[in-house]
Backbone as a chain_set.jsonl record, in Angstrom:
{"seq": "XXXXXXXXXXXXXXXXXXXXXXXXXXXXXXXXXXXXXXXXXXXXXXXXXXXXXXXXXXXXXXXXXXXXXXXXXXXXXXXXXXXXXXXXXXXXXXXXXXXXXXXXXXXXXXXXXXXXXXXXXXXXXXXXXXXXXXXXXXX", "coords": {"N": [[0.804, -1.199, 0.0], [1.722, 1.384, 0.89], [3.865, 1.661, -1.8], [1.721, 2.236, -3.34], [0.711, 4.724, -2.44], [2.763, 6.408, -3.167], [3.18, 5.984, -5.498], [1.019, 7.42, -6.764], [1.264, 10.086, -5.22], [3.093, 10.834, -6.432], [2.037, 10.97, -9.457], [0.521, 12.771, -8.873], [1.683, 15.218, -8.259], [3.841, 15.532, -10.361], [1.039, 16.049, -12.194], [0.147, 18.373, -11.065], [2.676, 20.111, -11.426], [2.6, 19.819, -14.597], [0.011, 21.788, -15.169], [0.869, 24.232, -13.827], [2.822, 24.863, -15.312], [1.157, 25.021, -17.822], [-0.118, 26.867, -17.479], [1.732, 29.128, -16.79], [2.709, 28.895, -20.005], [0.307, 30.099, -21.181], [0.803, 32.502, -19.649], [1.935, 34.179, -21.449], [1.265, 33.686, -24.054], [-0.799, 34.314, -27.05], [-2.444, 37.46, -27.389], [-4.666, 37.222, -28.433], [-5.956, 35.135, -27.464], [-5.953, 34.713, -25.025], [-5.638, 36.335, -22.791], [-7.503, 38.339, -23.296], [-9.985, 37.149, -24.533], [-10.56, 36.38, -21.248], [-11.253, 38.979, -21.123], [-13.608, 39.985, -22.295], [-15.239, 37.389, -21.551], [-15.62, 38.464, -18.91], [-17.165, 40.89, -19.867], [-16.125, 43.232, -20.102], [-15.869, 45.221, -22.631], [-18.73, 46.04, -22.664], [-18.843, 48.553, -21.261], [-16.392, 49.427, -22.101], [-16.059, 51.163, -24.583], [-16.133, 52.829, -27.659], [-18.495, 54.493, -27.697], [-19.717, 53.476, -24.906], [-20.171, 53.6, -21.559], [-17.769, 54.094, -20.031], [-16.267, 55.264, -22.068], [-14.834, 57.786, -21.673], [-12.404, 56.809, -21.106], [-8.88, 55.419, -21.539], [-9.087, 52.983, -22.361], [-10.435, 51.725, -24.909], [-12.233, 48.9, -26.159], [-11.816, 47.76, -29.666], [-13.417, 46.829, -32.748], [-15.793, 44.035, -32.347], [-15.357, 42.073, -34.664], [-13.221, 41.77, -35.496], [-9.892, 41.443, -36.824], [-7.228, 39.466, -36.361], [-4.957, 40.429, -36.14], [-5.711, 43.575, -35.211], [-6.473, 42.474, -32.942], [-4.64, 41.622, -31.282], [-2.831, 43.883, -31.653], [-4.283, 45.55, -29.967], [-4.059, 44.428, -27.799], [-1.036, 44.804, -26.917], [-1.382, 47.667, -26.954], [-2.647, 48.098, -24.751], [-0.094, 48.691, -22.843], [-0.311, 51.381, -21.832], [-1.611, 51.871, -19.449], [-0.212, 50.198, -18.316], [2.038, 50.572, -15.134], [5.42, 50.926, -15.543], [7.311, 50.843, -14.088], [6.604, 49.514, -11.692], [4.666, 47.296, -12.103], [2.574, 45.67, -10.297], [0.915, 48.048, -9.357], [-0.652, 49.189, -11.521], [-2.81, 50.328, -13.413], [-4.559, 48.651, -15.4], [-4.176, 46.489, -13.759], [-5.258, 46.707, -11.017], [-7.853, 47.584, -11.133], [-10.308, 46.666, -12.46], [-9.846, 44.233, -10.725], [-10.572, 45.057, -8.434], [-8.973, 46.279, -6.823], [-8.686, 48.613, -6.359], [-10.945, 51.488, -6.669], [-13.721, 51.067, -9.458], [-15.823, 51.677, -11.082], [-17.608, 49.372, -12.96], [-17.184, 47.378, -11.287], [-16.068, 44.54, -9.919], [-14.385, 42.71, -12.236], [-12.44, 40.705, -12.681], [-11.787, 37.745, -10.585], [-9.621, 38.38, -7.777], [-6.871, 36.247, -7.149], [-7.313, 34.067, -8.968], [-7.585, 31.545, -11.673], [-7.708, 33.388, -13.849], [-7.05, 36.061, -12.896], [-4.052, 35.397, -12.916], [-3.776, 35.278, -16.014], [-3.79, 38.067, -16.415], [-1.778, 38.977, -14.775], [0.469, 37.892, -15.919], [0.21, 39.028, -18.278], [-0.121, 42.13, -18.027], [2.627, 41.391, -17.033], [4.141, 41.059, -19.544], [3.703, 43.5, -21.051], [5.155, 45.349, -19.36], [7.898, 45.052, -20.095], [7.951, 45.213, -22.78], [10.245, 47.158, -25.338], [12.319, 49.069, -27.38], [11.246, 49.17, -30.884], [8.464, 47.442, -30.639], [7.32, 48.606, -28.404], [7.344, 51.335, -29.015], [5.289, 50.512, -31.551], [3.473, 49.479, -30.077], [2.358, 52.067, -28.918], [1.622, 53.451, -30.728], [-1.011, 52.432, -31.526]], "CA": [[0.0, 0.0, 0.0], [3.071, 2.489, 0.964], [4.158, 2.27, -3.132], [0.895, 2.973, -4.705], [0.609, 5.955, -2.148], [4.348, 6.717, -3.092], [2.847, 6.441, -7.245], [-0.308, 8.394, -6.105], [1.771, 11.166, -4.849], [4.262, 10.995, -7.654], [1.227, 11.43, -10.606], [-0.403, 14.416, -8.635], [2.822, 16.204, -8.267], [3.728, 15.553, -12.455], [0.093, 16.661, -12.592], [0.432, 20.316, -11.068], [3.738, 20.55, -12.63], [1.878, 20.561, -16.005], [-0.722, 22.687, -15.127], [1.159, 24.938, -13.418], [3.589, 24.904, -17.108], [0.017, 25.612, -19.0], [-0.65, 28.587, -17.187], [3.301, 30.244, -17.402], [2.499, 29.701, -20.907], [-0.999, 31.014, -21.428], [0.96, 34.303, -19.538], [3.072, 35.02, -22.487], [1.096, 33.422, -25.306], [-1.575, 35.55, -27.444], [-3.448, 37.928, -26.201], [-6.697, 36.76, -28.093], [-6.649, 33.608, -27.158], [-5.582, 34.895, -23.123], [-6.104, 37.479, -21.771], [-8.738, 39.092, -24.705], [-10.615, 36.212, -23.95], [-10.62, 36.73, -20.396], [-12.315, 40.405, -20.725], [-14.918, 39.304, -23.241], [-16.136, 37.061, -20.923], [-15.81, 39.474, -17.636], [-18.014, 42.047, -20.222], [-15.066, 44.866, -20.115], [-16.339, 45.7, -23.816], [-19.869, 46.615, -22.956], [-18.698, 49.577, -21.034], [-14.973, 50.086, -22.59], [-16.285, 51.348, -25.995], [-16.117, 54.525, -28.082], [-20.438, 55.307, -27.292], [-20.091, 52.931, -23.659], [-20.249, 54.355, -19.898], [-16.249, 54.706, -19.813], [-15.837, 56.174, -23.183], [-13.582, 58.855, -21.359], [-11.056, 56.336, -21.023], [-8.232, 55.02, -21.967], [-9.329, 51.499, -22.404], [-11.519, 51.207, -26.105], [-12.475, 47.682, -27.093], [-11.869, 47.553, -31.021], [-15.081, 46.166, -32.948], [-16.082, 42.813, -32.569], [-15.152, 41.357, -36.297], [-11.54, 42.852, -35.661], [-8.913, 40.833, -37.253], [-6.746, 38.783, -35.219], [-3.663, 41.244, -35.858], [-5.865, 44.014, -34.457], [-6.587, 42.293, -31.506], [-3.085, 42.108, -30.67], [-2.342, 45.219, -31.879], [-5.036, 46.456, -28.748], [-3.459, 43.888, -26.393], [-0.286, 45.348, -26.574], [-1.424, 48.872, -26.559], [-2.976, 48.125, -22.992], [0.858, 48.968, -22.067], [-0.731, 52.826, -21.882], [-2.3, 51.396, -18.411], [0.845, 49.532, -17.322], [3.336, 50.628, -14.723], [5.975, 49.559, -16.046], [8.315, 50.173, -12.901], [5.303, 48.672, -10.577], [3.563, 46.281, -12.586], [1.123, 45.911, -9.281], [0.331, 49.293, -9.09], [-1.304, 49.438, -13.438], [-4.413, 50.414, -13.339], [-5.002, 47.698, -15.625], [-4.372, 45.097, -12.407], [-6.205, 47.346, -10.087], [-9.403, 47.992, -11.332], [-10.802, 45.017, -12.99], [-9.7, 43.168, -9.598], [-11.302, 46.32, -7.552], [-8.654, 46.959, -5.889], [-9.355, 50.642, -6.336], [-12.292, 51.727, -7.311], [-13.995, 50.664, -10.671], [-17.073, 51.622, -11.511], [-17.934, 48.756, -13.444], [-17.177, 46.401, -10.002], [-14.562, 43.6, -9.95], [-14.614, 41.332, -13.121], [-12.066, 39.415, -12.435], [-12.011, 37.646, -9.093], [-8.731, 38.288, -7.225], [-6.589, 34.981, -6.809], [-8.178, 33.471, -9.828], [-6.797, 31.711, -12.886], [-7.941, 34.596, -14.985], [-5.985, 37.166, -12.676], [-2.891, 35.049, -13.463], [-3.408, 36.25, -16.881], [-4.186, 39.504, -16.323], [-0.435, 39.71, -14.206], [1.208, 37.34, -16.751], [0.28, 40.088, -19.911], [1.072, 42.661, -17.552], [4.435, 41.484, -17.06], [4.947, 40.842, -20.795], [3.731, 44.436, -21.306], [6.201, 46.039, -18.885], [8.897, 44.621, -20.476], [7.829, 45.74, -24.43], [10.903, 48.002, -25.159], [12.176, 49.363, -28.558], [10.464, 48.859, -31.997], [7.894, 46.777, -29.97], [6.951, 49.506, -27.304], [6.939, 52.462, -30.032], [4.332, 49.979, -31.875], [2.085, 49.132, -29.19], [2.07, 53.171, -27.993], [0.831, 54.017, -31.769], [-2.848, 51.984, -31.831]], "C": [[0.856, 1.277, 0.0], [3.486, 3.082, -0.756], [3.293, 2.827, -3.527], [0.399, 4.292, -3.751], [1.719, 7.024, -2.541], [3.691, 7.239, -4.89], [1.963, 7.282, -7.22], [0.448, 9.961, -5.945], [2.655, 12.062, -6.495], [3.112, 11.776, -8.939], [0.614, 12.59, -9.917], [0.662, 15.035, -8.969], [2.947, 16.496, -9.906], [2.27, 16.168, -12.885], [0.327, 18.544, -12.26], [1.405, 21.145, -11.688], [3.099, 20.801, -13.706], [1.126, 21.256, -16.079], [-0.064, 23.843, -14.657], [2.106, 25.622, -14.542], [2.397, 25.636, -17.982], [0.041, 26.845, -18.588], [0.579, 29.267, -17.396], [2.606, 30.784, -18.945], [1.36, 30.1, -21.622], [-0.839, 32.292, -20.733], [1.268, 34.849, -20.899], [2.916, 34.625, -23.701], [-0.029, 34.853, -25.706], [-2.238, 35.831, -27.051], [-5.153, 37.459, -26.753], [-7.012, 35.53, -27.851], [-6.131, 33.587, -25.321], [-6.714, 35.493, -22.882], [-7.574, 38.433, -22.118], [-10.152, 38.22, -24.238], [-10.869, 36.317, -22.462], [-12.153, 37.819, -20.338], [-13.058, 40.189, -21.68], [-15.511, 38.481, -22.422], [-16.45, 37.874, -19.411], [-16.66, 40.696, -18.445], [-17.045, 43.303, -20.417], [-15.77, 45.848, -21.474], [-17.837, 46.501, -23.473], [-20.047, 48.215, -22.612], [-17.799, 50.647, -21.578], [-15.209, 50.107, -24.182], [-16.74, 52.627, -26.241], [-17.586, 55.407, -27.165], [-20.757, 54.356, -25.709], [-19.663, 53.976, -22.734], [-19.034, 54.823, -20.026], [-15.714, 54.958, -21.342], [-14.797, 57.389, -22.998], [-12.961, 58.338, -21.53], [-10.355, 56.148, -21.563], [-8.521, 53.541, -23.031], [-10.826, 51.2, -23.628], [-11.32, 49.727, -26.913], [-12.212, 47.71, -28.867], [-13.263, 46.362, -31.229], [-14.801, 44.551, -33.009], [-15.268, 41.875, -33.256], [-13.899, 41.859, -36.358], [-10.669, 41.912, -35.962], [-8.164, 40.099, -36.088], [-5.298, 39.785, -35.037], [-4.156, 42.342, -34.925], [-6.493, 44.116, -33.269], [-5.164, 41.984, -30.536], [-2.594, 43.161, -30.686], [-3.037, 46.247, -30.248], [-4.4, 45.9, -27.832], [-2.255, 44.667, -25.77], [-0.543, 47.116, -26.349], [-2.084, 49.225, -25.332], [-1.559, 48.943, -22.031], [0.786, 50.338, -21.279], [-1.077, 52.68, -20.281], [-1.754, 50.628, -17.573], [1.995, 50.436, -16.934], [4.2, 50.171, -14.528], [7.207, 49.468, -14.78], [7.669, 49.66, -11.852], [4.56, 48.267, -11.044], [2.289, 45.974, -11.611], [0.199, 46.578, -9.032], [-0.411, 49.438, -10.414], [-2.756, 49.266, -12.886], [-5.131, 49.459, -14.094], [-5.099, 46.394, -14.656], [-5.535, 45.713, -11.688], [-7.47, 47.563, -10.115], [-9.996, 46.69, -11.801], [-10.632, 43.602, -11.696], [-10.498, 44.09, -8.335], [-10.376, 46.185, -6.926], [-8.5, 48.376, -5.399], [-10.683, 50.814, -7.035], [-12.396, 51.646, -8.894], [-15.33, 50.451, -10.664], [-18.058, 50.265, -12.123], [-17.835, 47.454, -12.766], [-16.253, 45.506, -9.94], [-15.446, 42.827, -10.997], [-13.774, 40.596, -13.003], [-11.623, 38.99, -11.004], [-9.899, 37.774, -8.716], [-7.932, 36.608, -6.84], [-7.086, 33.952, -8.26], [-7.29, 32.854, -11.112], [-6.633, 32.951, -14.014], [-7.112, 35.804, -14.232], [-4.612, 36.965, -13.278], [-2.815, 35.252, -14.694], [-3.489, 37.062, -17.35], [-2.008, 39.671, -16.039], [0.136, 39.065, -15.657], [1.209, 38.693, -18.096], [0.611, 41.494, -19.343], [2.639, 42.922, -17.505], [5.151, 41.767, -18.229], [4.863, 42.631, -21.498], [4.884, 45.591, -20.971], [7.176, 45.819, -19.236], [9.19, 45.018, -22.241], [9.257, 46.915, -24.413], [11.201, 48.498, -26.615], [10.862, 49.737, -29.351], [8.667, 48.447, -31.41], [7.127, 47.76, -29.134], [6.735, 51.243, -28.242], [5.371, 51.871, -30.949], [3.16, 50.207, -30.947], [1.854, 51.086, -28.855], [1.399, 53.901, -29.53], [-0.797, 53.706, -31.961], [-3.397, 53.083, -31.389]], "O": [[0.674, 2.144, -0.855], [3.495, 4.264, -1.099], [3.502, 3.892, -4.108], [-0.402, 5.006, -4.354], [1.627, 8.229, -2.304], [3.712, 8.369, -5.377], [2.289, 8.227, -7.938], [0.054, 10.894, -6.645], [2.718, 13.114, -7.131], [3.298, 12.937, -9.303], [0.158, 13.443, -10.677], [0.663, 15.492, -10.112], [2.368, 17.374, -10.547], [2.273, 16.806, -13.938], [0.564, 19.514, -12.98], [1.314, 22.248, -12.227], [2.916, 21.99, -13.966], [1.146, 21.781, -17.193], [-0.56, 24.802, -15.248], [2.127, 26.848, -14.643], [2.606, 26.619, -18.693], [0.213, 27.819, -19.32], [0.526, 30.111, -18.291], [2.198, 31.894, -19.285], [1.533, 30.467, -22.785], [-1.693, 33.173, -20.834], [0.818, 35.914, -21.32], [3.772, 34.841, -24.558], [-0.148, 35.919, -25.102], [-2.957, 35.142, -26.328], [-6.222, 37.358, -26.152], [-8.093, 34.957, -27.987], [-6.013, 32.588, -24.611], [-7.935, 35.368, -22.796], [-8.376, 38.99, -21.369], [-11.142, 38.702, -23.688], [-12.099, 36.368, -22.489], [-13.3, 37.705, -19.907], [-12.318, 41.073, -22.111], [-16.708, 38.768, -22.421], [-17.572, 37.793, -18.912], [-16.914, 41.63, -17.684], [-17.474, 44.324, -20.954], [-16.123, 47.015, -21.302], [-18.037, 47.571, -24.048], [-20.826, 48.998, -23.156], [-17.931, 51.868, -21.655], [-14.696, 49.286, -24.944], [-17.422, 53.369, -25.534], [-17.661, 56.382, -26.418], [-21.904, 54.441, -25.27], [-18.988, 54.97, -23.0], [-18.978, 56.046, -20.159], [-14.522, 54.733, -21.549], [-14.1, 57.865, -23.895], [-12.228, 58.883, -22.355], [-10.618, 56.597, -22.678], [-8.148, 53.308, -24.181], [-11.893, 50.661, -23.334], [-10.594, 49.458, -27.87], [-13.401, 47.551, -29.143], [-13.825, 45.554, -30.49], [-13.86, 43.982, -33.561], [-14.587, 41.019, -32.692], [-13.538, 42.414, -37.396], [-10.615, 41.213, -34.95], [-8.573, 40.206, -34.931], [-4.683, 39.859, -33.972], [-3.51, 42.466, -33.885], [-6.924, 45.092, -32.654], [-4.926, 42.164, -29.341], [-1.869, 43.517, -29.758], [-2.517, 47.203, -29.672], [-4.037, 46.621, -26.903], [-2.228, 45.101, -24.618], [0.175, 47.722, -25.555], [-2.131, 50.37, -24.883], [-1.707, 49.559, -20.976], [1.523, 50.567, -20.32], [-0.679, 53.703, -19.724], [-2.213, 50.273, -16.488], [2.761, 50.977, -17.732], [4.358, 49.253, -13.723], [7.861, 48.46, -14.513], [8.416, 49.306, -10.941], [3.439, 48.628, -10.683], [1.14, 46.017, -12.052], [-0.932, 46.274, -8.652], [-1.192, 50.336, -10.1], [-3.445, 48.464, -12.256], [-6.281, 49.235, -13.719], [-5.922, 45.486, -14.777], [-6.668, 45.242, -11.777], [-8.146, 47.726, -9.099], [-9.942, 45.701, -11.07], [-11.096, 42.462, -11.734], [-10.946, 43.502, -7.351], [-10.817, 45.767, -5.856], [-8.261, 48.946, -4.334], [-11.201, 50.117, -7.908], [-11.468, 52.025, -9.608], [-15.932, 49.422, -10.358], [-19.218, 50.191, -11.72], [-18.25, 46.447, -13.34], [-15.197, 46.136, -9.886], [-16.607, 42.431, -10.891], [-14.158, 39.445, -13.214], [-11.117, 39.841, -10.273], [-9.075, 37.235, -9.456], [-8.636, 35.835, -6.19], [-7.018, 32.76, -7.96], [-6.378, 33.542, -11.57], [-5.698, 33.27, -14.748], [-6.484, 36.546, -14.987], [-4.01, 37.82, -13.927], [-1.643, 35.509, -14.969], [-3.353, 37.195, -18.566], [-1.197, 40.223, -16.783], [0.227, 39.888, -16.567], [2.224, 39.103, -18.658], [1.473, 42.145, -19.934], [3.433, 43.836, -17.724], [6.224, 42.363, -18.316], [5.729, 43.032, -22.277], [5.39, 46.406, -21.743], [7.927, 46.56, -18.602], [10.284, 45.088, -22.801], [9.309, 47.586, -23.382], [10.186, 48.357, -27.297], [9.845, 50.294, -28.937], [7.739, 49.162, -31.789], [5.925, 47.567, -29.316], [5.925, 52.097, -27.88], [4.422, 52.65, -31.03], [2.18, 50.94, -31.083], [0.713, 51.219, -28.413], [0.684, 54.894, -29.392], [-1.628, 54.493, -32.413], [-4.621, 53.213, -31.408]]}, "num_chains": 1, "name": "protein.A"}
């Protein structure tokens, strides 16, 4: 009984290892199949649009039927909303998790797989530099 608690142990562990591998790289893969995904289902769009509630903002959804380049093209221009020497502090973490106020309430739950790729595109944002970081600051 001792081994197959010993193999038992062994296949969970190799199990979280790979899950814990999927998610790294669902930080730093594309954003419409992450993070895009993510705020489409948390609703971000219904408010974050040219004629929606937060139309002041920073933060405009591109239409629907938008190509797959210019849904990357918006991912990376989120960087507008990242601090990039306090990635914690981006109002893109902060609000959408409520940790400061956000009108539109917490969509994504704090602790959550979906925060992890909220920070994960974060990170990859704060890090855009060059060519790359002149791009994303043109959309």
């Amino acid at each position: 009984m001792p081994q197959v608690n010993f193999v038992r142990n062994l296949i969970n562990v190799f199990g979280l290892t790979a899950l814990a591998a999927g998610s790294l790289c669902a930080q730093t893969g594309a954003f419409g199949s992450g993070l895009y995904q993510v705020m489409e289902k948390a609703m971000c769009r219904n408010c974050h649009n040219r004629d929606g509630v937060a139309s002041a903002t920073r933060l405009h959804f591109p239409p629907q039927d938008s190509s797959s380049e210019k849904i990357e093209a918006f991912g990376n221009s989120l960087v507008v909303l990242v601090d990039r020497a306090h990635p914690e502090q981006s109002l893109l973490f902060q609000k959408p998790t409520m940790r400061i106020p956000h009108t539109g309430g917490e969509r994504i739950k704090p602790g959550s797989p979906e925060e992890l790729l909220l920070k994960g595109w974060i990170d990859h944002l704060a890090q855009l530099s060059g060519p790359d970081l002149a791009a994303a600051m043109k959309y």
